[in-house]
CSV table of N, CA and C in Angstrom, one decimal:
chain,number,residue,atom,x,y,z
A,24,UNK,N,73.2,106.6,99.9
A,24,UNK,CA,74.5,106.3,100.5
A,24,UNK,C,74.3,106.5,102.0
A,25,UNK,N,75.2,105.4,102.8
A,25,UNK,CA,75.1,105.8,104.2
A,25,UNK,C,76.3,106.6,104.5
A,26,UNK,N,76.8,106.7,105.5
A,26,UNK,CA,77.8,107.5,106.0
A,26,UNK,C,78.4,106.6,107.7
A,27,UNK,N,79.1,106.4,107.8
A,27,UNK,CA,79.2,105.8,109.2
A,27,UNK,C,80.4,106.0,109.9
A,28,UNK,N,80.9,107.0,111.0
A,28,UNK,CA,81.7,107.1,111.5
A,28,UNK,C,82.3,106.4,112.3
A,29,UNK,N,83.3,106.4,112.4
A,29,UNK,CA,83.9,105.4,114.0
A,29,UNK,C,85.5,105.6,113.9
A,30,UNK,N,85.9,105.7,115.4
A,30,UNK,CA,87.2,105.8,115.5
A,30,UNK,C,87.5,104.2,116.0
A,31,UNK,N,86.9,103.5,115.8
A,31,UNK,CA,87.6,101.8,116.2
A,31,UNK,C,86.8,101.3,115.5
A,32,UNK,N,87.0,100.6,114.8
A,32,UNK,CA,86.0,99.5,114.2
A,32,UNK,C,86.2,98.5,114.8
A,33,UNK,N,87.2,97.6,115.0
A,33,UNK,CA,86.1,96.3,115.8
A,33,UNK,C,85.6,96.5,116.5
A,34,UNK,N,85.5,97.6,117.4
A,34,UNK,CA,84.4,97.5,118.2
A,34,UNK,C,83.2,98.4,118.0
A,35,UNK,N,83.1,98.4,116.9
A,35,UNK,CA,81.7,98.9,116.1
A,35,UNK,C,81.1,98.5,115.4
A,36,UNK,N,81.6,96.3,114.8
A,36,UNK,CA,80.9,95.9,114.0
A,36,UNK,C,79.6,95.4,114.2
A,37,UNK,N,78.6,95.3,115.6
A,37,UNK,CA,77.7,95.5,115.7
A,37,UNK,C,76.9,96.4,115.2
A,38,UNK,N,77.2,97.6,115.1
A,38,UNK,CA,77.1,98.8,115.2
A,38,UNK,C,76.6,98.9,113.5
A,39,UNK,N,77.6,98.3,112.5
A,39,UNK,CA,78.1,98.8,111.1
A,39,UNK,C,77.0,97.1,110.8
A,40,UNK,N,76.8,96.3,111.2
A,40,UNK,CA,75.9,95.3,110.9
A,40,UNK,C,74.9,95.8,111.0
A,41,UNK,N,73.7,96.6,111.6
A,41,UNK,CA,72.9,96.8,111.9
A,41,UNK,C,72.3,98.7,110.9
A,42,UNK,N,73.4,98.7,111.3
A,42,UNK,CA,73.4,99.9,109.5
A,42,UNK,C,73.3,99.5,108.1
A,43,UNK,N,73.8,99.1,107.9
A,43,UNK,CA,74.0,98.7,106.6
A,43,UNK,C,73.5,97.0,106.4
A,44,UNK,N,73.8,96.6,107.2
A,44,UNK,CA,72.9,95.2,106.8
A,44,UNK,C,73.7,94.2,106.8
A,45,UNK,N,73.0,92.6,105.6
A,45,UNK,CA,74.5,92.0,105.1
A,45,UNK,C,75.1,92.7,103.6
A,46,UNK,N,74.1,93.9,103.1
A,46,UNK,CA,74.7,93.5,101.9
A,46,UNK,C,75.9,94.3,101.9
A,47,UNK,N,76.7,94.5,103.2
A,47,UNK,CA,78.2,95.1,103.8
A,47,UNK,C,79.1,93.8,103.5
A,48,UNK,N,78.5,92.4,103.3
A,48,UNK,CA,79.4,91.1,102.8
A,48,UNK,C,79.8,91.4,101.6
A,49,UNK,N,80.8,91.2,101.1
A,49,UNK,CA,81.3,91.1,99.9
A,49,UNK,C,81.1,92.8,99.3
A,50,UNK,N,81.5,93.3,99.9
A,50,UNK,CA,81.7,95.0,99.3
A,50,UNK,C,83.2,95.2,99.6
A,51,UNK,N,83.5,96.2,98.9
A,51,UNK,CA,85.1,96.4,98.2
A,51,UNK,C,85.3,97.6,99.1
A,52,UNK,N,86.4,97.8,100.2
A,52,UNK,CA,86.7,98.3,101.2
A,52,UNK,C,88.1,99.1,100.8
A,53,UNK,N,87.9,100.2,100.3
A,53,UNK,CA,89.1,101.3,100.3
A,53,UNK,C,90.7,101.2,101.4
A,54,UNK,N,91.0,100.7,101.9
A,54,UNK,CA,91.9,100.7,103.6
A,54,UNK,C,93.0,101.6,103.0
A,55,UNK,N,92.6,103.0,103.9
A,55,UNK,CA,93.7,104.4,103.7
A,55,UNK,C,94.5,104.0,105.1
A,56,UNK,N,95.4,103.5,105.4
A,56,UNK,CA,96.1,103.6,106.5
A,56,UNK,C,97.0,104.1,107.1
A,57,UNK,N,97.2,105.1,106.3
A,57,UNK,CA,98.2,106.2,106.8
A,57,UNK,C,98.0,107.2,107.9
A,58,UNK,N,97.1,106.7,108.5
A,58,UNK,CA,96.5,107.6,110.2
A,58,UNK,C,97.7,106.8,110.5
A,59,UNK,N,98.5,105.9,110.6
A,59,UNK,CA,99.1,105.6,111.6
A,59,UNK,C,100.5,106.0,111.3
A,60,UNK,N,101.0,106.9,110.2
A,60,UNK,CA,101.8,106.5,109.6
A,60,UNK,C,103.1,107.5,110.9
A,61,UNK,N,102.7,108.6,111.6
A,61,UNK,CA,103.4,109.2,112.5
A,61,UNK,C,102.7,108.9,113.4
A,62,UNK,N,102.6,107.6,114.1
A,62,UNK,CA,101.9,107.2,114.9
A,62,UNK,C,103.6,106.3,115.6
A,63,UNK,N,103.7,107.1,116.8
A,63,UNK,CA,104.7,106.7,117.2
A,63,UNK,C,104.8,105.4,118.5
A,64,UNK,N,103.5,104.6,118.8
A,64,UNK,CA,103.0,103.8,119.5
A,64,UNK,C,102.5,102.4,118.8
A,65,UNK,N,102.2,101.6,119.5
A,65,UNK,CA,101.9,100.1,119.1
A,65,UNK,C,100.4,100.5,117.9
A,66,UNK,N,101.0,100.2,116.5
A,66,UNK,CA,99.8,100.4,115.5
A,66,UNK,C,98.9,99.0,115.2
A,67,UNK,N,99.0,98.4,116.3
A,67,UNK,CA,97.9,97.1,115.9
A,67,UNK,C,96.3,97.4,115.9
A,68,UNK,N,95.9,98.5,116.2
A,68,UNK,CA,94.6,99.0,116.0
A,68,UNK,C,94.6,99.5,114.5
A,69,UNK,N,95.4,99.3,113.6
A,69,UNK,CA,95.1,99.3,112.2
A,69,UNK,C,94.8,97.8,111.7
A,70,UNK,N,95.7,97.0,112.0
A,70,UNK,CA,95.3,95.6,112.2
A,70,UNK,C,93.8,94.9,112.1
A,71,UNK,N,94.1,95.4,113.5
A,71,UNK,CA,92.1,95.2,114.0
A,71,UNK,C,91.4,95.4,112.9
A,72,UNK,N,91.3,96.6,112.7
A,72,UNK,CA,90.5,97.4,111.9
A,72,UNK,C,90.2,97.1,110.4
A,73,UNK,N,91.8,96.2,109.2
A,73,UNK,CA,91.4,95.4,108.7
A,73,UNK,C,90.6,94.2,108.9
A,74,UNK,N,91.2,93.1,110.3
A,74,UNK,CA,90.2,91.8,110.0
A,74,UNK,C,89.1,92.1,110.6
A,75,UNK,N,88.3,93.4,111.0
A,75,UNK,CA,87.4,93.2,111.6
A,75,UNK,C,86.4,93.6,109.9
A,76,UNK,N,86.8,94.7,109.1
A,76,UNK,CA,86.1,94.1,107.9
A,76,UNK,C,86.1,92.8,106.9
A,77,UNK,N,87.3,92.2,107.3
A,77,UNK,CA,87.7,90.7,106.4
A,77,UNK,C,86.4,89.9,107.4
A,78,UNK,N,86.0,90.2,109.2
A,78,UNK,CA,85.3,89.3,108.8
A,78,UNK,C,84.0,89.5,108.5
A,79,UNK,N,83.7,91.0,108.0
A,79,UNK,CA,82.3,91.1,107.7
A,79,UNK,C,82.3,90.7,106.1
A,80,UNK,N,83.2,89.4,105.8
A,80,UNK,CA,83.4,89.5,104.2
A,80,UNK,C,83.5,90.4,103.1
A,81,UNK,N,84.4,91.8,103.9
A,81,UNK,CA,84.2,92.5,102.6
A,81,UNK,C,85.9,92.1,101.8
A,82,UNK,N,85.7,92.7,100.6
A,82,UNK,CA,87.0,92.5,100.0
A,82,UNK,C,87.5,93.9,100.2
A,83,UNK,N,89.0,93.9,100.5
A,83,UNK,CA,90.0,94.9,101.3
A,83,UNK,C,91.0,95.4,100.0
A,84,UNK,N,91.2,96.4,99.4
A,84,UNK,CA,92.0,97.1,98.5
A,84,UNK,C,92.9,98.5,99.1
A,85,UNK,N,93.6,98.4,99.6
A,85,UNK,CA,95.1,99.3,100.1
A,85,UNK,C,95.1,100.5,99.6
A,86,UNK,N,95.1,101.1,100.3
A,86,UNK,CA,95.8,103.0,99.5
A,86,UNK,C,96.2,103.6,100.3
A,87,UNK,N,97.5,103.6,99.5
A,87,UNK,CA,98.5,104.7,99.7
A,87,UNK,C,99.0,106.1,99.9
A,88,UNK,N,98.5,106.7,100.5
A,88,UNK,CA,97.9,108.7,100.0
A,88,UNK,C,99.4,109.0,99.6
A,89,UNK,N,100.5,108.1,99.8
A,89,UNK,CA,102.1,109.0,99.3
A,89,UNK,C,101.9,108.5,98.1
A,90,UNK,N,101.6,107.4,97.6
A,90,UNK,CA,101.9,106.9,96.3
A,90,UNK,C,101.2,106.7,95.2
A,91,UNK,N,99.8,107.7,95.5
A,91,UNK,CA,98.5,107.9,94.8
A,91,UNK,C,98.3,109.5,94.2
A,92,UNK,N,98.3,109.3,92.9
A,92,UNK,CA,98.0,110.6,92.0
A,92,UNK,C,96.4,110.4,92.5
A,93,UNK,N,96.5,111.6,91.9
A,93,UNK,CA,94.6,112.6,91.8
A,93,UNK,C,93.6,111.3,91.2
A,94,UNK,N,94.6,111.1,89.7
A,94,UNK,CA,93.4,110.2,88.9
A,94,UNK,C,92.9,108.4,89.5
A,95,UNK,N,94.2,108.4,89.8
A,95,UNK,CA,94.1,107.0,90.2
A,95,UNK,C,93.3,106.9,91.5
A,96,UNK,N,93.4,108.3,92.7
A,96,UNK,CA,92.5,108.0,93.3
A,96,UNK,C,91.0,107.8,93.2
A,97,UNK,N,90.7,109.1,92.3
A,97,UNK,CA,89.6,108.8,92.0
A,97,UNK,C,88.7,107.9,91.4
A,98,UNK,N,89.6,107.4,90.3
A,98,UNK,CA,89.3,105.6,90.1
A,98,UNK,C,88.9,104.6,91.2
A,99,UNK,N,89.5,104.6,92.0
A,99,UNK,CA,89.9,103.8,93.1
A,99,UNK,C,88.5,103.9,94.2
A,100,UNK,N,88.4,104.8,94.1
A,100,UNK,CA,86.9,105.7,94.8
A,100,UNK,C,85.8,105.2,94.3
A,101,UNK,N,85.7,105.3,92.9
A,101,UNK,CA,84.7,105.2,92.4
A,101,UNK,C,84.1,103.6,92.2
A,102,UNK,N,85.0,102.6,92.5
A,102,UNK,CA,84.5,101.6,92.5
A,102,UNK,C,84.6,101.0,94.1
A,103,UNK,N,84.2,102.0,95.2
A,103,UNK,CA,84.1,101.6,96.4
A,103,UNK,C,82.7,101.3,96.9
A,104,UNK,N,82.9,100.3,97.8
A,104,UNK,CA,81.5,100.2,98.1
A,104,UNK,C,81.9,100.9,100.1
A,105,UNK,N,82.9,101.0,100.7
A,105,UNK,CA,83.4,101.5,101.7
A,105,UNK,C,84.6,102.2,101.8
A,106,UNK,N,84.7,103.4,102.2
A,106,UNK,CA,86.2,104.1,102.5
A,106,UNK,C,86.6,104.0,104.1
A,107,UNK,N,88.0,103.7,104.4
A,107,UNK,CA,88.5,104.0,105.8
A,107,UNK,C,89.4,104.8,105.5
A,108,UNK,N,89.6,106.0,106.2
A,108,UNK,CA,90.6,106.5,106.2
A,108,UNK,C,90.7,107.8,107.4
A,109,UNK,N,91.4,108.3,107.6
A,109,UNK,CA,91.7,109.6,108.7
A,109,UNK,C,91.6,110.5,107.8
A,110,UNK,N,90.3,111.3,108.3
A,110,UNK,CA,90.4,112.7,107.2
A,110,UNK,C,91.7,113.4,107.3
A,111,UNK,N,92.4,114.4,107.9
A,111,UNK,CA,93.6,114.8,108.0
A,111,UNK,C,94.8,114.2,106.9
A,112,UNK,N,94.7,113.0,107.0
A,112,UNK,CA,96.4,112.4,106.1
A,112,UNK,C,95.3,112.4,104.7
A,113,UNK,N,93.8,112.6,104.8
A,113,UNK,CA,93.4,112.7,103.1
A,113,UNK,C,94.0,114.4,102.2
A,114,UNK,N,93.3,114.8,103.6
A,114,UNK,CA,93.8,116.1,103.1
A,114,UNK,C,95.4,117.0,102.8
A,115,UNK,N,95.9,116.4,103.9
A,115,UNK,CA,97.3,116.8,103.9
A,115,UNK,C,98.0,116.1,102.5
A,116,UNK,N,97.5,115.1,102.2
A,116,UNK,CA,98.3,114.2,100.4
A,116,UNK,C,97.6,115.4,99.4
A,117,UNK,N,96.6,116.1,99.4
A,117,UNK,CA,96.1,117.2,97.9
A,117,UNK,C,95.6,116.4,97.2
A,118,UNK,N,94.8,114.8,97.6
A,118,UNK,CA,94.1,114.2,97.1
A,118,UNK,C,92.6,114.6,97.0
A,119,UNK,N,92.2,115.4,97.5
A,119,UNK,CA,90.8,115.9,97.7
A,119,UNK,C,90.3,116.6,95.9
């Protein structure tokens, strides 16, 4: 397993190509987007952040940390090939 940090992704798809490769094409992308959710400023840097993996062809699956039980997250987990999310709103939902 790799591990790859970044607080901006489009501007680290160089960065996430060269890590991981192409086989980052067509991998199933977790999107936790709730960093922005008391985000009281222009949130188009969540935006970004989806089509910049749509264009590394990965496939994009949504989650909700308010509207996600324990089990289902973990489901959801386990058939990831990528997670985005802001540690803090993982932890603060009791999904851990």
């Amino acid at each position: 397993m790799k591990l790859f940090l970044a607080s901006s992704l489009d501007k680290t798809v160089p960065l996430i190509l060269k890590a991981f490769g192409q086989s980052i094409r067509g991998g199933k992308v977790v999107f936790v987007a709730n960093a922005a959710d008391n985000y009281k400023g222009d949130k188009g840097w969540v935006e970004s952040d989806r089509k910049a993996f749509e264009s590394l062809g990965c496939k994009i699956e949504n989650m909700d940390l308010r509207e996600i039980d324990q089990g289902q997250f973990r489901d959801t987990l386990k058939g990831a090939d990528i997670i985005h999310y802001l540690l803090p709103q993982l932890l603060s939902s009791g999904s851990r």
